[in-house]
Amino acid sequence: MLQYMIRRLLQIVPVLLIVTLMVFALMLAIPGDPARALVGPGEALDEEQLEIIRKEFNLDKPVLVQYGIWLSKVVRGDFGRSSQYQRPVLDELRTRAWVTLQFGIAAWVLAVVIAVPAGIISAVYRGRALDYIATLISIGGVAIPNFWFGIMAILVFGVYLGWLPAQGYVNIFEDPIEGLRHMILPVFALGITSCALIMRQTRSAMLEVLAQDYVRTARAKGMSEPVVIGVHALRNALLPVVTVFGLQTGRIFAGAVVIETVFGIPGMGNFMVLAIFARDFMVVQGGVLIMALAVLSANLLTDLIYAWLDPRIRYND
Amino acid sequence: METNSQSPEVVLDVDNLTTEFQTPEGLGRAVDGLSFNINKGETLGIVGESGCGKSITALSILRLVPSPPGNIAGGSVRLGNRDLMQISEREMRDVRGNDISMIFQEPMTSLNPVLTLGYQITETLRRHEGLAKHEATARAIEMLALVQIPAPERRVKEFPHQLSGGMRQRAMIAMALSCNPRVLIADEPTTALDVTVQAQVLDLIKDLQERLGTAVILITHDLGVVAETAQRVIVMYAGRKVEEAPVESLFANPQHPYTRGLLASVPRLGATTGAHSSDSRPARLAEISGIVPPLTEIPSGCAFAPRCKQATEKCTAAQPPLEETEHPGHRVACWHTDKVAV
Ligand SMILES: Nc1ncnc2c1ncn2[C@@H]1O[C@H](COP(=O)(O)OP(=O)(O)O)[C@@H](O)[C@H]1O
Ligand SMILES: [Mg+2]
């Protein structure tokens, strides 16, 4: 198990390198002069001054060299400076990442907490009314894009009914009630697709497992249905579902970009979009690194949960 | 003690059991008016080709037939003075694993892969005997030792994939016998195992049965297994009982053409096994042409008639009743065998 963890941790490194290098190259490929972007808008500089800036920020060097310089600083905790704000990137990213993390985790937890029981019920009552209702909702959840849910939620609950705030962000640790009220709609919009997907996956995994011989064995031992389903079937059915949990992390981060814009939330997604338009090179680079790290950590966590659930992996390694 | 007409020795009395399946082609009977009983400490063999309704019979007794599509349409299963077909599901759960246990053909898939052997055995003990966790664990270790699994203290903490097929089937047996059931139903317990392991597992079942006095229903398609283990045999075809006899009588005087066909297909004991494939389940029997009919195409007369060399018009017209032969306890359902004159 320990060996397995170490190996999985080491696998993260090359992925991070590749992702950041790709973004690095992409940013350079965007039309426009990075040196000009670096000094920010509204500053008129002549060619000579730009040349000095290029030298200072190594913009005259080959891409790989630039990347190497960036990387060597990052590993020492120096993410560079934001050209928009003229502040260290890490300070800017930290607060925003924290906001996104809150929404992401809430959406993820909400999705799992609703989807897994709904999937189980759907499988156990296969072909009955409950199953059809759940199936209908989940198909809608998968098919309809989450920004549309966001906009509809704003219209219905925010504007028309006026029950919940439709815009903005309140720190939940400063004002728990208002913070929570502000989270409800965006978290719902952010999590609904994942919720629907996890539910479908739980249902099909559960149906498959319920047909297995060991489920019959459990019944033949006189176990009650709740034990058969909750202990014998669920532990096995969760294995493929856990894999989906991990995949949802990436989806939720991608969704955050849209949802934060729709709801005006000062999170990573929103911030990154603005940074890309402003060609705030170091912010984009740092942001991508943090997002990639978050997704990879979630996948690692998923694998560990998987190994914990499945002794065949835990012991065969 | 019961005082009704049954012999006090009878532990399980199955009468006119009928189980149907709703298939896309229509309704079909997997078990058709099957009756038999089993005495305390006895081993009853149920034989027949694959698809004859043996497993569904076993599952029907435990009321575990998947429903839908299956449905127990009629009959009774008496355990002591209760009819298992009439009691509530809750009462039935107290019977399963406690009074009647079952072991299955596939030891690879019949144990839960994510739960330890210890958990799977103690679960039954805690459920039926109300043992505390440590007591149940001690019993589980005892049971594993009883089925001759080495180092049982270590094995209780292990998972099924860490055991060989034979060991898993031993663990299944330990689990099934842990609550001292009155009846053990073993559905092809050795079919999935290597030949050498098969013999060991059969010996184990035999040995434990003698020690614990459990009645065993041994389901198999292999008459060789029956010869070694059972005292009495039922031959099933298309959901019906076609012959019933003490084991010696069946082998000495097989009456039904189907039984004779099955016997002729048994590989001779002691024959060179080198050329023989280790797969002990032939798709077709060498001596009988054709296959078991699907549920919805079971002929209305004698179900075996289309495959029978001796079949006449009478066979296709009417279903033969089960009648006594000249040999004691030996009964057969065939129009063309010699029966005791009435
Ligand atoms: N779930 C099911 N749905 C429809 N038919 C079934 C089902 N299970 C078993 N059967 C049918 O019932 C008959 C008896 O099956 P089974 O008892 O498993 O045979 P055996 O154990 O003797 O090999 C077969 O024809 C089989 O196709
Ligand atoms: Mg079978």
PDB file of N, CA and C and ligand atoms in Angstrom, chain B residues 21-24 29-31 48-59 65-66 68-70 105 187-188 219 236 239 281 292-295, ligand 1:
ATOM      1  N   PHE B  21     -41.368 -19.479 -14.764  1.00  0.00           N
ATOM      2  CA  PHE B  21     -40.652 -18.285 -15.199  1.00  0.00           C
ATOM      3  C   PHE B  21     -41.402 -17.619 -16.334  1.00  0.00           C
ATOM      4  N   GLN B  22     -41.474 -16.315 -16.243  1.00  0.00           N
ATOM      5  CA  GLN B  22     -42.048 -15.553 -17.347  1.00  0.00           C
ATOM      6  C   GLN B  22     -40.895 -15.226 -18.297  1.00  0.00           C
ATOM      7  N   THR B  23     -40.909 -15.816 -19.476  1.00  0.00           N
ATOM      8  CA  THR B  23     -39.842 -15.545 -20.445  1.00  0.00           C
ATOM      9  C   THR B  23     -40.444 -14.785 -21.619  1.00  0.00           C
ATOM     10  N   PRO B  24     -39.589 -14.212 -22.475  1.00  0.00           N
ATOM     11  CA  PRO B  24     -40.129 -13.523 -23.657  1.00  0.00           C
ATOM     12  C   PRO B  24     -40.988 -14.444 -24.519  1.00  0.00           C
ATOM     13  N   ARG B  29     -42.387 -23.761 -17.035  1.00  0.00           N
ATOM     14  CA  ARG B  29     -42.177 -24.352 -15.714  1.00  0.00           C
ATOM     15  C   ARG B  29     -40.769 -24.910 -15.588  1.00  0.00           C
ATOM     16  N   ALA B  30     -40.009 -24.362 -14.660  1.00  0.00           N
ATOM     17  CA  ALA B  30     -38.659 -24.866 -14.420  1.00  0.00           C
ATOM     18  C   ALA B  30     -38.706 -26.025 -13.435  1.00  0.00           C
ATOM     19  N   VAL B  31     -39.676 -25.979 -12.518  1.00  0.00           N
ATOM     20  CA  VAL B  31     -39.912 -27.084 -11.596  1.00  0.00           C
ATOM     21  C   VAL B  31     -41.397 -27.398 -11.706  1.00  0.00           C
ATOM     22  N   GLY B  48     -29.239 -34.717 -12.990  1.00  0.00           N
ATOM     23  CA  GLY B  48     -29.897 -34.348 -14.236  1.00  0.00           C
ATOM     24  C   GLY B  48     -28.942 -33.434 -14.987  1.00  0.00           C
ATOM     25  N   GLU B  49     -29.138 -33.365 -16.308  1.00  0.00           N
ATOM     26  CA  GLU B  49     -28.290 -32.491 -17.112  1.00  0.00           C
ATOM     27  C   GLU B  49     -28.477 -31.040 -16.707  1.00  0.00           C
ATOM     28  N   SER B  50     -27.574 -30.244 -17.169  1.00  0.00           N
ATOM     29  CA  SER B  50     -27.681 -28.814 -16.968  1.00  0.00           C
ATOM     30  C   SER B  50     -28.991 -28.307 -17.574  1.00  0.00           C
ATOM     31  N   GLY B  51     -29.726 -27.502 -16.815  1.00  0.00           N
ATOM     32  CA  GLY B  51     -30.977 -26.952 -17.331  1.00  0.00           C
ATOM     33  C   GLY B  51     -32.209 -27.758 -16.958  1.00  0.00           C
ATOM     34  N   CYS B  52     -32.021 -28.794 -16.129  1.00  0.00           N
ATOM     35  CA  CYS B  52     -33.151 -29.640 -15.756  1.00  0.00           C
ATOM     36  C   CYS B  52     -33.988 -29.068 -14.621  1.00  0.00           C
ATOM     37  N   GLY B  53     -33.508 -28.009 -14.009  1.00  0.00           N
ATOM     38  CA  GLY B  53     -34.288 -27.392 -12.938  1.00  0.00           C
ATOM     39  C   GLY B  53     -33.766 -27.688 -11.541  1.00  0.00           C
ATOM     40  N   LYS B  54     -32.538 -28.191 -11.446  1.00  0.00           N
ATOM     41  CA  LYS B  54     -31.993 -28.553 -10.134  1.00  0.00           C
ATOM     42  C   LYS B  54     -31.759 -27.315  -9.268  1.00  0.00           C
ATOM     43  N   SER B  55     -31.090 -26.318  -9.846  1.00  0.00           N
ATOM     44  CA  SER B  55     -30.794 -25.120  -9.063  1.00  0.00           C
ATOM     45  C   SER B  55     -32.068 -24.379  -8.681  1.00  0.00           C
ATOM     46  N   ILE B  56     -33.010 -24.341  -9.600  1.00  0.00           N
ATOM     47  CA  ILE B  56     -34.259 -23.620  -9.305  1.00  0.00           C
ATOM     48  C   ILE B  56     -35.031 -24.347  -8.203  1.00  0.00           C
ATOM     49  N   THR B  57     -34.921 -25.671  -8.172  1.00  0.00           N
ATOM     50  CA  THR B  57     -35.524 -26.417  -7.066  1.00  0.00           C
ATOM     51  C   THR B  57     -34.935 -25.956  -5.739  1.00  0.00           C
ATOM     52  N   ALA B  58     -33.592 -25.900  -5.699  1.00  0.00           N
ATOM     53  CA  ALA B  58     -32.915 -25.487  -4.468  1.00  0.00           C
ATOM     54  C   ALA B  58     -33.316 -24.069  -4.072  1.00  0.00           C
ATOM     55  N   LEU B  59     -33.296 -23.178  -5.048  1.00  0.00           N
ATOM     56  CA  LEU B  59     -33.633 -21.780  -4.752  1.00  0.00           C
ATOM     57  C   LEU B  59     -35.102 -21.649  -4.337  1.00  0.00           C
ATOM     58  N   VAL B  65     -35.835 -17.640  -5.507  1.00  0.00           N
ATOM     59  CA  VAL B  65     -35.975 -17.561  -6.966  1.00  0.00           C
ATOM     60  C   VAL B  65     -36.116 -16.094  -7.354  1.00  0.00           C
ATOM     61  N   PRO B  66     -35.308 -15.612  -8.289  1.00  0.00           N
ATOM     62  CA  PRO B  66     -35.433 -14.203  -8.665  1.00  0.00           C
ATOM     63  C   PRO B  66     -36.834 -13.912  -9.204  1.00  0.00           C
ATOM     64  N   PRO B  68     -39.542 -10.685 -10.255  1.00  0.00           N
ATOM     65  CA  PRO B  68     -39.677 -11.405 -11.500  1.00  0.00           C
ATOM     66  C   PRO B  68     -38.299 -11.773 -12.059  1.00  0.00           C
ATOM     67  N   PRO B  69     -38.239 -12.696 -12.990  1.00  0.00           N
ATOM     68  CA  PRO B  69     -39.286 -13.364 -13.770  1.00  0.00           C
ATOM     69  C   PRO B  69     -39.841 -14.620 -13.102  1.00  0.00           C
ATOM     70  N   GLY B  70     -39.216 -15.072 -12.015  1.00  0.00           N
ATOM     71  CA  GLY B  70     -39.632 -16.350 -11.448  1.00  0.00           C
ATOM     72  C   GLY B  70     -40.785 -16.211 -10.473  1.00  0.00           C
ATOM     73  N   GLN B 105     -22.286 -23.398  -6.671  1.00  0.00           N
ATOM     74  CA  GLN B 105     -21.335 -23.995  -7.605  1.00  0.00           C
ATOM     75  C   GLN B 105     -20.033 -23.223  -7.707  1.00  0.00           C
ATOM     76  N   ASP B 187     -25.290 -27.145  -4.146  1.00  0.00           N
ATOM     77  CA  ASP B 187     -25.605 -27.100  -5.573  1.00  0.00           C
ATOM     78  C   ASP B 187     -24.319 -27.170  -6.385  1.00  0.00           C
ATOM     79  N   GLU B 188     -24.070 -28.329  -6.942  1.00  0.00           N
ATOM     80  CA  GLU B 188     -22.848 -28.577  -7.720  1.00  0.00           C
ATOM     81  C   GLU B 188     -21.609 -28.054  -6.982  1.00  0.00           C
ATOM     82  N   ILE B 219     -26.758 -31.624  -5.151  1.00  0.00           N
ATOM     83  CA  ILE B 219     -27.188 -31.435  -6.531  1.00  0.00           C
ATOM     84  C   ILE B 219     -25.983 -31.573  -7.445  1.00  0.00           C
ATOM     85  N   MET B 236     -33.782 -35.963 -12.290  1.00  0.00           N
ATOM     86  CA  MET B 236     -34.710 -34.935 -12.755  1.00  0.00           C
ATOM     87  C   MET B 236     -34.559 -34.728 -14.245  1.00  0.00           C
ATOM     88  N   GLY B 239     -37.626 -30.394 -15.137  1.00  0.00           N
ATOM     89  CA  GLY B 239     -38.389 -29.922 -13.984  1.00  0.00           C
ATOM     90  C   GLY B 239     -39.180 -31.008 -13.273  1.00  0.00           C
ATOM     91  N   ARG B 281     -17.995 -31.131 -17.409  1.00  0.00           N
ATOM     92  CA  ARG B 281     -19.371 -30.855 -17.818  1.00  0.00           C
ATOM     93  C   ARG B 281     -19.468 -30.934 -19.345  1.00  0.00           C
ATOM     94  N   VAL B 292     -31.683 -30.669 -23.392  1.00  0.00           N
ATOM     95  CA  VAL B 292     -32.837 -30.377 -22.542  1.00  0.00           C
ATOM     96  C   VAL B 292     -33.642 -29.254 -23.212  1.00  0.00           C
ATOM     97  N   PRO B 293     -34.968 -29.419 -23.348  1.00  0.00           N
ATOM     98  CA  PRO B 293     -35.731 -28.378 -24.038  1.00  0.00           C
ATOM     99  C   PRO B 293     -35.808 -27.089 -23.207  1.00  0.00           C
ATOM    100  N   PRO B 294     -35.906 -25.945 -23.898  1.00  0.00           N
ATOM    101  CA  PRO B 294     -36.141 -24.709 -23.162  1.00  0.00           C
ATOM    102  C   PRO B 294     -37.507 -24.755 -22.465  1.00  0.00           C
ATOM    103  N   LEU B 295     -37.663 -23.933 -21.430  1.00  0.00           N
ATOM    104  CA  LEU B 295     -38.862 -24.000 -20.585  1.00  0.00           C
ATOM    105  C   LEU B 295     -40.178 -23.958 -21.340  1.00  0.00           C
TER     106      LEU B 295
HETATM  107  N1  LIG C   1     -33.913 -16.221 -14.232  1.00  0.00           N
HETATM  108  C1  LIG C   1     -34.409 -17.079 -15.129  1.00  0.00           C
HETATM  109  N2  LIG C   1     -35.231 -16.664 -16.105  1.00  0.00           N
HETATM  110  C2  LIG C   1     -35.735 -17.531 -17.008  1.00  0.00           C
HETATM  111  N3  LIG C   1     -35.483 -18.847 -17.005  1.00  0.00           N
HETATM  112  C3  LIG C   1     -34.654 -19.314 -16.052  1.00  0.00           C
HETATM  113  C4  LIG C   1     -34.083 -18.471 -15.072  1.00  0.00           C
HETATM  114  N4  LIG C   1     -33.302 -19.227 -14.248  1.00  0.00           N
HETATM  115  C5  LIG C   1     -33.393 -20.477 -14.719  1.00  0.00           C
HETATM  116  N5  LIG C   1     -34.206 -20.543 -15.795  1.00  0.00           N
HETATM  117  C6  LIG C   1     -34.539 -21.738 -16.561  1.00  0.00           C
HETATM  118  O1  LIG C   1     -34.979 -22.739 -15.692  1.00  0.00           O
HETATM  119  C7  LIG C   1     -34.519 -24.006 -16.146  1.00  0.00           C
HETATM  120  C8  LIG C   1     -33.836 -24.723 -15.010  1.00  0.00           C
HETATM  121  O2  LIG C   1     -32.647 -24.036 -14.664  1.00  0.00           O
HETATM  122  P1  LIG C   1     -31.678 -24.535 -13.516  1.00  0.00           P
HETATM  123  O3  LIG C   1     -32.477 -24.894 -12.327  1.00  0.00           O
HETATM  124  O4  LIG C   1     -30.645 -23.494 -13.335  1.00  0.00           O
HETATM  125  O5  LIG C   1     -31.025 -25.834 -14.147  1.00  0.00           O
HETATM  126  P2  LIG C   1     -29.906 -26.771 -13.524  1.00  0.00           P
HETATM  127  O6  LIG C   1     -29.515 -26.227 -12.182  1.00  0.00           O
HETATM  128  O7  LIG C   1     -30.522 -28.109 -13.454  1.00  0.00           O
HETATM  129  O8  LIG C   1     -28.778 -26.758 -14.485  1.00  0.00           O
HETATM  130  C9  LIG C   1     -33.615 -23.757 -17.338  1.00  0.00           C
HETATM  131  O9  LIG C   1     -34.334 -24.031 -18.516  1.00  0.00           O
HETATM  132  C10 LIG C   1     -33.311 -22.305 -17.246  1.00  0.00           C
HETATM  133  O10 LIG C   1     -33.168 -21.773 -18.528  1.00  0.00           O
END
